[in-house]
Short mmCIF file of C-alpha atoms and ligand atoms in Angstrom, two decimals:
data_model
loop_
_atom_site.label_atom_id
_atom_site.label_comp_id
_atom_site.label_asym_id
_atom_site.label_seq_id
_atom_site.Cartn_x
_atom_site.Cartn_y
_atom_site.Cartn_z
CA MET A 131 16.45 -0.67 20.33
CA ASP A 132 14.85 2.44 19.76
CA ARG A 133 13.47 2.29 16.20
CA PRO A 134 13.79 5.68 13.57
CA ARG A 135 10.18 7.53 13.82
CA ILE A 136 8.13 8.17 11.05
CA THR A 137 6.69 11.59 10.59
CA ILE A 138 3.20 11.08 9.59
CA PHE A 139 2.18 14.43 6.87
CA ASP A 140 -1.39 13.97 5.98
CA THR A 141 -3.18 15.64 3.31
CA THR A 142 -6.34 14.80 3.46
CA LEU A 143 -8.21 18.19 3.64
CA ARG A 144 -5.61 19.32 1.17
CA ASP A 145 -4.60 16.85 -2.07
CA GLY A 146 -7.61 14.64 -0.70
CA GLU A 147 -9.90 17.56 -0.83
CA GLN A 148 -8.49 18.00 -4.52
CA SER A 149 -10.22 13.74 -5.65
CA PRO A 150 -13.26 14.35 -7.17
CA GLY A 151 -16.09 14.44 -4.96
CA CYS A 152 -13.99 15.06 -1.68
CA SER A 153 -14.77 19.16 -1.04
CA MET A 154 -15.36 19.91 1.71
CA ASN A 155 -16.53 23.19 3.92
CA VAL A 156 -15.03 24.74 6.54
CA GLN A 157 -16.93 23.60 9.47
CA GLU A 158 -16.02 20.30 7.80
CA LYS A 159 -12.34 19.90 7.64
CA LEU A 160 -12.10 21.75 10.64
CA ARG A 161 -13.84 18.42 12.63
CA LEU A 162 -11.64 16.31 10.65
CA ALA A 163 -9.06 18.37 11.72
CA GLN A 164 -10.05 17.07 15.52
CA GLN A 165 -10.11 13.77 14.78
CA LEU A 166 -7.10 13.56 13.04
CA ASP A 167 -5.62 15.58 16.31
CA ARG A 168 -7.20 12.55 17.89
CA LEU A 169 -5.51 10.21 15.72
CA CYS A 170 -1.97 11.69 16.78
CA VAL A 171 -1.02 12.65 13.03
CA ASP A 172 2.12 15.30 13.46
CA VAL A 173 0.74 17.80 10.57
CA ILE A 174 -1.79 18.25 9.44
CA GLU A 175 -1.64 20.01 5.07
CA ALA A 176 -4.89 22.48 6.37
CA GLY A 177 -5.48 22.95 2.37
CA PHE A 178 -4.30 26.01 0.09
CA PRO A 179 -5.05 29.24 1.49
CA ILE A 180 -4.49 31.32 -1.96
CA ALA A 181 -6.48 28.85 -3.87
CA SER A 182 -10.43 30.28 -2.12
CA ASP A 183 -11.44 32.29 0.82
CA GLY A 184 -13.16 29.07 2.34
CA ASP A 185 -9.09 27.15 2.08
CA PHE A 186 -8.11 30.72 3.82
CA GLU A 187 -10.93 30.36 6.31
CA ALA A 188 -10.14 26.79 6.35
CA VAL A 189 -7.08 26.33 7.30
CA GLN A 190 -6.74 29.84 9.65
CA SER A 191 -9.46 27.81 12.17
CA ILE A 192 -7.70 24.78 11.70
CA ALA A 193 -4.69 27.01 12.72
CA ALA A 194 -6.57 28.69 16.07
CA ALA A 195 -7.65 25.67 17.09
CA LEU A 196 -5.36 22.75 17.23
CA ARG A 197 -2.46 22.86 19.81
CA ARG A 198 -0.36 20.31 19.26
CA PRO A 199 0.08 19.36 15.69
CA ILE A 200 2.01 21.10 12.92
CA ILE A 201 0.19 22.70 10.66
CA ALA A 202 1.28 23.01 7.09
CA GLY A 203 -0.76 25.77 4.63
CA LEU A 204 0.19 24.86 0.44
CA ALA A 205 1.67 27.94 -1.53
CA ARG A 206 2.91 27.76 -4.66
CA ALA A 207 6.42 29.17 -5.49
CA CYS A 208 5.33 33.09 -5.08
CA THR A 209 5.66 36.02 -3.12
CA GLY A 210 1.36 35.90 -3.15
CA ASP A 211 0.81 32.45 -1.97
CA VAL A 212 3.63 32.52 0.47
CA ASP A 213 1.95 35.41 2.09
CA ARG A 214 -1.70 34.54 1.86
CA ALA A 215 -0.33 31.08 3.32
CA TRP A 216 1.70 32.31 5.83
CA GLN A 217 -1.12 34.99 6.67
CA ALA A 218 -3.58 31.71 7.29
CA LEU A 219 -1.27 30.27 10.02
CA GLN A 220 -0.69 33.19 12.01
CA GLY A 221 -2.76 31.44 14.82
CA ALA A 222 -0.83 28.07 14.82
CA VAL A 223 1.29 27.05 17.66
CA HIS A 224 3.85 25.26 15.17
CA PRO A 225 3.18 26.22 11.84
CA ARG A 226 4.60 25.50 8.38
CA ILE A 227 4.81 26.74 5.10
CA HIS A 228 4.86 24.06 1.91
CA ILE A 229 6.42 25.71 -1.31
CA VAL A 230 5.43 23.50 -4.60
CA LEU A 231 7.03 24.37 -8.01
CA ALA A 232 7.46 21.56 -10.59
CA THR A 233 11.17 20.95 -11.79
CA SER A 234 10.87 18.23 -14.35
CA ASP A 235 11.35 19.22 -18.42
CA ILE A 236 8.11 18.39 -19.50
CA HIS A 237 6.35 20.10 -16.42
CA LEU A 238 8.95 23.42 -17.19
CA LYS A 239 7.76 23.42 -21.27
CA TYR A 240 4.23 22.68 -21.42
CA LYS A 241 2.43 23.52 -17.79
CA LEU A 242 5.33 26.92 -16.55
CA ARG A 243 6.76 27.82 -19.85
CA ILE A 244 9.34 28.52 -17.57
CA THR A 245 14.01 27.14 -18.20
CA ARG A 246 15.52 25.09 -15.13
CA GLU A 247 17.73 28.14 -14.43
CA LYS A 248 14.52 30.04 -13.93
CA CYS A 249 12.71 27.16 -11.88
CA LEU A 250 15.55 27.02 -9.57
CA GLU A 251 15.89 30.95 -9.49
CA GLN A 252 12.35 30.74 -8.33
CA ALA A 253 12.11 28.21 -6.25
CA ARG A 254 15.30 29.91 -3.83
CA GLU A 255 13.71 32.87 -3.60
CA ALA A 256 10.51 31.94 -2.58
CA VAL A 257 11.53 29.92 -0.01
CA ARG A 258 14.34 32.27 1.43
CA HIS A 259 10.71 34.73 1.69
CA ALA A 260 9.18 31.97 3.22
CA LYS A 261 11.86 31.46 6.03
CA SER A 262 12.27 34.98 6.95
CA LEU A 263 8.57 34.34 7.87
CA CYS A 264 9.06 31.02 9.33
CA ALA A 265 11.34 28.37 10.53
CA ASP A 266 9.54 25.29 9.16
CA VAL A 267 9.40 25.28 5.20
CA GLU A 268 9.16 22.22 3.52
CA PHE A 269 9.70 22.43 -0.48
CA SER A 270 8.79 19.76 -2.89
CA PRO A 271 9.25 19.82 -6.33
CA GLU A 272 6.74 18.70 -8.18
CA ASP A 273 6.60 15.53 -10.65
CA ALA A 274 10.07 14.72 -9.01
CA THR A 275 10.12 11.32 -10.03
CA ARG A 276 10.28 12.05 -14.07
CA THR A 277 12.58 15.05 -13.37
CA ASP A 278 16.14 14.35 -14.03
CA VAL A 279 18.31 13.41 -11.63
CA GLY A 280 21.44 15.58 -11.30
CA PHE A 281 19.03 18.70 -11.54
CA LEU A 282 16.62 17.24 -9.03
CA CYS A 283 20.55 17.39 -6.92
CA GLN A 284 20.20 20.70 -7.53
CA VAL A 285 17.42 21.81 -6.96
CA ILE A 286 16.92 20.73 -3.64
CA GLU A 287 20.85 21.55 -2.84
CA ALA A 288 20.15 25.04 -3.16
CA MET A 289 16.56 24.83 -1.04
CA ILE A 290 18.25 23.17 1.66
CA ALA A 291 20.52 26.33 1.74
CA ALA A 292 18.09 28.81 0.89
CA GLY A 293 16.54 26.83 4.49
CA ALA A 294 14.43 24.43 3.91
CA THR A 295 14.09 21.98 6.42
CA THR A 296 11.96 19.12 4.61
CA VAL A 297 12.24 18.03 1.77
CA ASN A 298 9.08 16.24 0.17
CA ILE A 299 9.75 14.33 -3.47
CA PRO A 300 6.77 14.20 -5.06
CA ASP A 301 5.69 10.65 -7.35
CA THR A 302 3.03 13.46 -8.31
CA VAL A 303 1.83 11.17 -11.34
CA GLY A 304 2.14 7.83 -9.27
CA TYR A 305 4.98 6.43 -11.93
CA SER A 306 7.62 4.87 -9.78
CA MET A 307 8.27 1.75 -9.39
CA PRO A 308 9.22 0.84 -5.21
CA GLU A 309 12.78 -0.05 -6.45
CA GLU A 310 13.07 2.96 -8.65
CA TYR A 311 11.41 5.60 -5.78
CA GLY A 312 14.16 3.99 -3.32
CA GLN A 313 16.76 4.56 -5.29
CA LEU A 314 16.06 8.33 -5.96
CA ILE A 315 15.80 8.62 -2.27
CA ARG A 316 19.32 6.95 -1.72
CA THR A 317 20.53 9.09 -4.66
CA LEU A 318 19.16 11.53 -3.18
CA ARG A 319 21.11 10.67 -0.02
CA GLU A 320 24.06 9.48 -1.46
CA ARG A 321 24.35 13.03 -3.87
CA VAL A 322 23.23 16.40 -1.92
CA ALA A 323 25.07 18.04 0.22
CA GLY A 324 23.33 19.16 4.12
CA ILE A 325 20.87 16.76 2.90
CA ASP A 326 21.07 15.08 6.38
CA LYS A 327 20.38 18.01 8.40
CA VAL A 328 16.73 17.94 6.53
CA THR A 329 13.70 15.43 6.82
CA ILE A 330 13.11 13.57 3.29
CA SER A 331 10.08 13.37 2.86
CA THR A 332 7.31 10.88 0.59
CA HIS A 333 4.13 12.23 -1.30
CA CYS A 334 3.14 8.82 -3.75
CA HIS A 335 0.15 9.18 -5.77
CA ASN A 336 -1.61 5.80 -6.62
CA ASP A 337 -2.52 5.46 -10.35
CA LEU A 338 -0.35 1.84 -10.49
CA GLY A 339 -1.63 0.96 -7.16
CA LEU A 340 1.83 1.34 -5.78
CA ALA A 341 2.08 4.67 -3.73
CA VAL A 342 2.24 2.37 0.01
CA ALA A 343 4.61 0.37 -2.01
CA ASN A 344 6.63 3.41 -2.92
CA SER A 345 6.09 5.28 0.16
CA LEU A 346 7.39 2.39 1.77
CA ALA A 347 10.81 1.63 0.13
CA GLY A 348 11.29 5.66 0.30
CA VAL A 349 11.13 4.64 4.32
CA GLN A 350 13.67 2.57 3.64
CA GLN A 351 16.26 4.15 2.03
CA GLY A 352 15.28 6.78 5.01
CA ALA A 353 13.19 9.22 4.44
CA ARG A 354 11.47 9.95 7.06
CA GLN A 355 8.53 11.69 6.59
CA VAL A 356 5.42 10.07 4.49
CA GLU A 357 2.59 12.35 3.17
CA CYS A 358 -0.38 10.26 3.17
CA ALA A 359 -4.79 10.49 3.23
CA ILE A 360 -7.08 8.91 4.76
CA ASN A 361 -8.48 6.21 2.95
CA GLY A 362 -6.17 6.55 0.22
CA ILE A 363 -8.04 10.62 -0.96
CA GLY A 364 -6.36 12.13 -3.03
CA GLU A 365 -5.66 13.47 -6.71
CA ARG A 366 -6.56 10.91 -9.17
CA ALA A 367 -6.38 7.66 -8.26
CA GLY A 368 -5.87 8.79 -4.47
CA ASN A 369 -2.46 9.35 -2.42
CA ALA A 370 -0.68 6.77 -0.41
CA SER A 371 -3.35 5.65 2.96
CA LEU A 372 -2.28 6.64 5.71
CA GLU A 373 -4.10 3.41 7.75
CA GLU A 374 -1.75 0.48 5.10
CA ILE A 375 1.43 2.82 5.52
CA VAL A 376 0.86 2.16 9.55
CA MET A 377 -0.48 -0.78 10.00
CA ALA A 378 2.57 -2.48 7.19
CA MET A 379 4.98 -0.58 10.40
CA ARG A 380 2.94 -2.33 13.58
CA VAL A 381 2.05 -5.36 11.77
CA ARG A 382 5.64 -5.99 9.91
CA PRO A 383 7.94 -4.34 12.33
CA ASP A 384 10.73 -7.31 11.42
CA ARG A 385 10.76 -5.35 7.97
CA TYR A 386 9.85 -2.28 8.74
CA PRO A 387 11.43 -1.24 12.13
CA TYR A 388 9.99 2.24 12.07
CA GLU A 389 7.73 4.10 14.66
CA THR A 390 4.70 5.89 14.57
CA ALA A 391 2.77 8.48 16.75
CA ILE A 392 -0.39 7.68 15.82
CA ALA A 393 -3.76 6.17 17.71
CA SER A 394 -4.36 2.61 15.41
CA GLU A 395 -7.72 2.49 17.07
CA GLN A 396 -8.40 5.95 15.96
CA LEU A 397 -7.99 4.81 12.10
CA PHE A 398 -11.47 3.10 11.59
CA PRO A 399 -13.41 6.30 13.29
CA SER A 400 -11.43 8.57 11.10
CA SER A 401 -12.34 6.93 7.79
CA GLN A 402 -16.33 6.87 9.15
CA MET A 403 -15.69 10.28 9.03
CA LEU A 404 -13.84 11.00 6.12
CA ALA A 405 -17.38 8.79 4.46
CA GLU A 406 -19.72 10.42 6.34
CA ILE A 407 -18.58 14.01 5.66
CA THR A 408 -17.67 13.54 1.72
CA ARG A 409 -20.71 10.72 1.70
CA VAL A 410 -17.23 9.18 -0.06
CA PRO A 411 -18.07 5.10 0.13
CA VAL A 412 -14.67 2.83 1.04
CA GLN A 413 -14.63 0.34 -0.93
CA PRO A 414 -15.70 -3.07 0.81
CA ASN A 415 -12.02 -5.03 0.26
CA LYS A 416 -10.36 -1.58 1.11
CA ALA A 417 -7.65 -3.02 3.29
CA ILE A 418 -7.57 -1.82 7.11
CA ILE A 419 -10.40 -0.15 7.24
CA GLY A 420 -12.75 -1.73 4.37
CA ARG A 421 -16.30 -2.82 5.59
CA ASN A 422 -15.06 -6.34 4.75
CA ALA A 423 -11.70 -5.93 6.17
CA PHE A 424 -12.50 -7.99 9.36
CA ALA A 425 -15.10 -9.89 8.04
CA HIS A 426 -15.16 -13.74 6.78
CA GLU A 427 -18.11 -15.91 4.92
CA ALA A 428 -16.08 -18.54 4.28
CA GLY A 429 -17.42 -22.33 6.33
CA ILE A 430 -13.60 -23.25 6.71
CA HIS A 431 -12.44 -19.74 7.50
CA GLN A 432 -15.23 -19.29 10.59
CA ASP A 433 -14.58 -22.23 11.74
CA GLY A 434 -10.77 -21.45 12.22
CA MET A 435 -11.37 -17.96 13.31
CA LEU A 436 -13.91 -19.21 15.84
CA LYS A 437 -10.90 -22.32 16.77
CA ASN A 438 -8.43 -19.54 16.91
CA PRO A 439 -8.26 -15.70 15.25
CA LEU A 440 -4.45 -15.95 14.15
CA THR A 441 -5.64 -18.64 11.70
CA TYR A 442 -7.35 -15.80 9.48
CA GLU A 443 -6.60 -12.65 10.66
CA ILE A 444 -3.48 -10.65 10.46
CA MET A 445 -3.93 -7.64 13.35
CA THR A 446 -6.79 -7.90 16.16
CA PRO A 447 -10.00 -5.44 14.50
CA GLN A 448 -9.58 -3.84 18.08
CA SER A 449 -6.30 -2.15 17.27
CA VAL A 450 -7.66 -0.32 14.00
CA GLY A 451 -10.93 1.01 16.16
CA VAL A 452 -13.08 -1.29 14.06
CA PRO A 453 -15.43 -3.26 17.38
CA ASP A 454 -16.02 -6.62 16.36
CA SER A 455 -14.96 -9.03 13.90
CA ARG A 456 -17.65 -9.96 11.81
CA LEU A 457 -18.37 -13.57 10.34
CA VAL A 458 -20.92 -13.15 7.63
CA LEU A 459 -24.24 -15.74 7.49
CA GLY A 460 -24.02 -16.30 3.74
CA LYS A 461 -23.80 -19.52 1.41
CA HIS A 462 -20.21 -20.19 2.06
CA SER A 463 -20.89 -19.96 5.46
CA GLY A 464 -20.47 -23.63 7.49
CA ARG A 465 -22.19 -26.06 10.57
CA HIS A 466 -20.26 -24.00 13.29
CA ALA A 467 -20.72 -20.60 12.08
CA LEU A 468 -23.99 -21.52 11.79
CA ALA A 469 -24.54 -22.72 15.60
CA LEU A 470 -23.02 -20.77 17.21
CA ARG A 471 -25.37 -17.48 15.97
CA CYS A 472 -28.52 -19.64 16.95
CA GLU A 473 -26.80 -19.98 20.15
CA GLN A 474 -26.22 -16.05 20.41
CA LEU A 475 -30.23 -15.91 19.29
CA GLY A 476 -30.71 -17.98 22.04
CA HIS A 477 -30.84 -21.79 19.90
CA GLN A 478 -29.50 -24.53 21.10
CA PHE A 479 -29.99 -28.00 18.44
CA GLU A 480 -29.33 -31.07 18.84
CA ARG A 481 -27.18 -32.33 15.94
CA ARG A 482 -29.92 -33.77 13.86
CA GLU A 483 -32.08 -30.54 14.01
CA LEU A 484 -29.08 -28.78 13.19
CA ASP A 485 -28.67 -30.19 10.12
CA GLU A 486 -32.56 -29.70 9.11
CA ILE A 487 -31.68 -26.03 9.90
CA TYR A 488 -28.15 -26.06 8.03
CA ARG A 489 -30.26 -27.76 5.48
CA ARG A 490 -32.64 -25.20 5.10
CA PHE A 491 -30.16 -22.47 5.88
CA MET A 492 -29.02 -23.65 2.80
CA VAL A 493 -31.92 -23.00 0.47
CA LEU A 494 -31.98 -19.87 1.76
CA ALA A 495 -28.62 -18.70 1.43
CA ASP A 496 -28.66 -19.72 -2.00
CA ARG A 497 -31.61 -17.00 -2.86
CA ILE A 498 -30.31 -13.96 -0.74
CA LYS A 499 -27.05 -12.85 -0.37
CA LYS A 500 -26.75 -12.29 3.28
CA VAL A 501 -28.96 -14.12 6.02
CA GLN A 502 -29.84 -11.61 8.39
CA ASP A 503 -30.90 -12.41 12.16
CA SER A 504 -34.55 -12.25 11.45
CA HIS A 505 -34.38 -14.67 8.53
CA LEU A 506 -32.33 -16.47 11.00
CA LEU A 507 -35.58 -16.67 13.74
CA GLU A 508 -38.39 -17.41 10.87
CA LEU A 509 -36.46 -20.36 9.53
CA ILE A 510 -35.84 -21.91 13.23
CA GLN A 511 -39.72 -21.10 14.14
CA ASP A 512 -40.55 -23.43 10.86
CA VAL A 513 -38.62 -25.77 11.93
CA ALA A 514 -39.75 -26.49 15.24
CA SER A 515 -42.80 -26.31 14.45
CA GLY A 516 -42.49 -28.65 12.14
CA ALA A 517 -43.23 -26.23 8.50
CA VAL A 518 -42.33 -28.18 5.47
CA SER A 519 -40.35 -25.67 3.75
CA SER A 520 -39.24 -21.87 4.67
CA GLY A 521 -39.85 -20.95 0.73
CA SER A 522 -41.00 -18.08 2.19
CA ILE A 523 -38.19 -16.11 4.06
CA GLY A 524 -36.84 -13.56 3.24
CA LYS A 525 -39.57 -12.71 -0.26
CA ASP A 526 -42.62 -11.70 2.63
CA ASP A 527 -43.95 -8.03 2.07
CA GLY A 528 -42.75 -8.35 -1.38
CA GLY A 529 -39.54 -10.11 -1.45
CA GLY A 530 -37.73 -7.53 1.11
CA PRO A 531 -36.61 -8.66 4.37
CA SER A 532 -39.53 -10.58 6.33
CA LYS A 533 -41.01 -7.92 9.38
CA LYS A 534 -42.18 -11.03 11.33
CA PHE A 535 -39.35 -10.89 14.11
CA PRO A 536 -37.25 -7.78 15.44
CA PRO A 537 -33.60 -7.03 12.46
CA ALA A 538 -30.22 -7.51 14.71
CA ALA A 539 -27.39 -7.55 13.51
CA ALA A 540 -26.46 -10.20 11.04
CA THR A 541 -22.93 -10.98 11.88
CA LEU A 542 -21.38 -12.79 15.19
CA HIS A 543 -19.11 -10.50 17.46
CA LEU A 544 -16.37 -11.57 18.77
CA PRO A 545 -14.96 -9.27 21.44
CA ARG A 546 -11.40 -10.11 22.43
CA ALA A 547 -8.15 -9.01 23.73
CA VAL A 548 -7.71 -5.46 23.00
CA SER A 549 -4.54 -4.08 21.39
CA ALA A 550 -2.32 -3.22 24.45
CA ALA A 551 0.33 -1.12 22.32
CA ALA A 552 -3.08 1.16 20.53
CA GLY A 553 -3.27 2.24 24.06
CA ALA A 554 -5.86 -0.42 25.64
CA ASN A 555 -6.28 -2.62 27.92
CA ALA A 556 -4.75 -5.95 26.85
CA ASN A 557 -6.73 -8.72 27.68
CA ASP A 558 -4.13 -11.73 26.18
CA SER A 559 -4.88 -14.72 27.78
CA HIS A 560 -8.83 -15.07 29.14
CA PRO A 561 -10.55 -16.85 26.99
CA ALA A 562 -12.62 -14.87 23.93
CA GLN A 563 -16.34 -14.19 24.89
CA VAL A 564 -18.80 -14.89 21.99
CA SER A 565 -21.81 -13.07 22.78
CA GLY A 566 -25.12 -12.34 21.31
CA SER A 567 -27.01 -9.33 21.50
CA ALA A 568 -28.01 -7.68 24.97
CA GLY A 569 -31.14 -10.42 26.72
CA GLN A 570 -29.06 -13.33 23.76
CA ALA A 571 -27.45 -16.95 25.07
CA SER A 572 -23.33 -16.37 24.75
CA LEU A 573 -20.21 -19.16 25.18
CA SER A 574 -17.04 -18.95 25.57
CA ILE A 575 -14.45 -20.12 22.84
CA PRO A 576 -10.84 -20.62 24.14
CA PHE A 577 -8.95 -19.50 22.05
CA THR A 578 -4.49 -18.90 21.98
CA ASP A 579 -2.93 -16.41 24.31
CA HIS A 580 -1.62 -13.35 22.75
CA HIS A 581 1.86 -12.74 24.40
CA SER A 582 4.06 -10.77 22.92
CA GLU A 583 4.12 -6.79 21.76
CA GLN A 584 3.86 -7.52 17.93
CA GLU A 585 1.14 -10.03 18.60
CA ASP A 586 -0.72 -7.81 19.86
CA TYR A 587 -1.37 -6.49 16.24
CA LEU A 588 0.05 -9.37 14.59
CA TRP A 589 -2.55 -12.58 15.77
CA GLY A 590 0.14 -15.14 13.71
CA VAL A 591 3.05 -15.22 10.91
O1 KIV B 157 1.62 15.16 -5.68
C1 KIV B 157 2.40 16.72 -6.02
O2 KIV B 157 3.15 16.95 -6.24
C2 KIV B 157 2.03 17.29 -4.42
C3 KIV B 157 2.39 18.60 -4.54
C4 KIV B 157 1.44 19.85 -4.02
C5 KIV B 157 3.29 18.14 -3.11
O3 KIV B 157 0.39 16.79 -3.89
ZN1 ZN B 158 -0.02 14.98 -4.37
#
């Protein structure tokens, strides 16, 4: 059965760029837009052309460079903004003008100082004008979730009549709860004439950490476009995180039976590029693309992972473009993981030798957070030469890592079946090769086959 297709509207370059520390210059925006194209997002909101010459130029160069995606430019509901956006979008194969006007009483009264009637008229004029220039027009009633529902229905109905092809429902201040947001989308579908002819879109901010949950609730009630950003960047606490939205649908099609065009193996590279350009790091425990999202340190977890990754991973790292699963060697690691890393470094031990290595390893791991390969090699050499303790390891050179051995990656690499649905070769019946760096020992650990499409993402339920 065909699953409904969800349009992924990426606003990393517009709403995302508005977040503190995330501003980008024209070249950086163009580079990121090219990566968003590789990621196969459907719409790239490239900027807010009237805001600055830099924003105008960025929208213009992205519009000229990318042929496949829709390129959107933001405009407030006034002729000057709409004309400037349209000017910037001239080179686009698929241009979209995105108009925003606040509709909540609190915004009308304190920010815009206009009545509801004036708001409705201004929005209508702007959408009509945009429509006279561009076939693809999106309208956003800013602060929709705090807008009187009757008035919201009236505004949206009028915008559809004026020519809007997408109506976006922003939870601008991240105030909504998932059931509430879903209910709002349902109400609009029930009450607004012509709504079935346009695309309903979600745009949720993360002030209460609910942006992704709210967006998914909107999709369940009929929204077919989701506005989101890489790494969840955006005003204040950010926007719904693109990678979380996409992978929630991929990993749980039983709950979210929807398709996106996203090339999921480009998620991690996109996240890395954004972090590199903005120098805003991703929190280590960030879902999907954080440094620790596929790292396993606890001994029980490492043991389970080595026996069968289904035990602790619900999607393959490869399906989101993370090169390897990582087993961090630290004080929670078990013998199994330690023995494996030693083998990868070219050392196999009898049970009693391993006991001694493990004992010293625990002493060391208690002192330093992560045991690097260089430390492990020193420790192995100490044990082999009968040295009494490994007390100096990790302390050479004034407490920094010892330079006795060249540093190497401190992770256990588990190359495994690559996701078929992510466009790579699925090789789902071979034993997992657990290998070290070039020239080092490797060993095979068999694990359960993965057969179904879902299992390419979902190791197990
Ligand atoms: O949060 C918001 O309301 C916006 C609009 C421009 C869609 O970013
Ligand atoms: Zn926003």
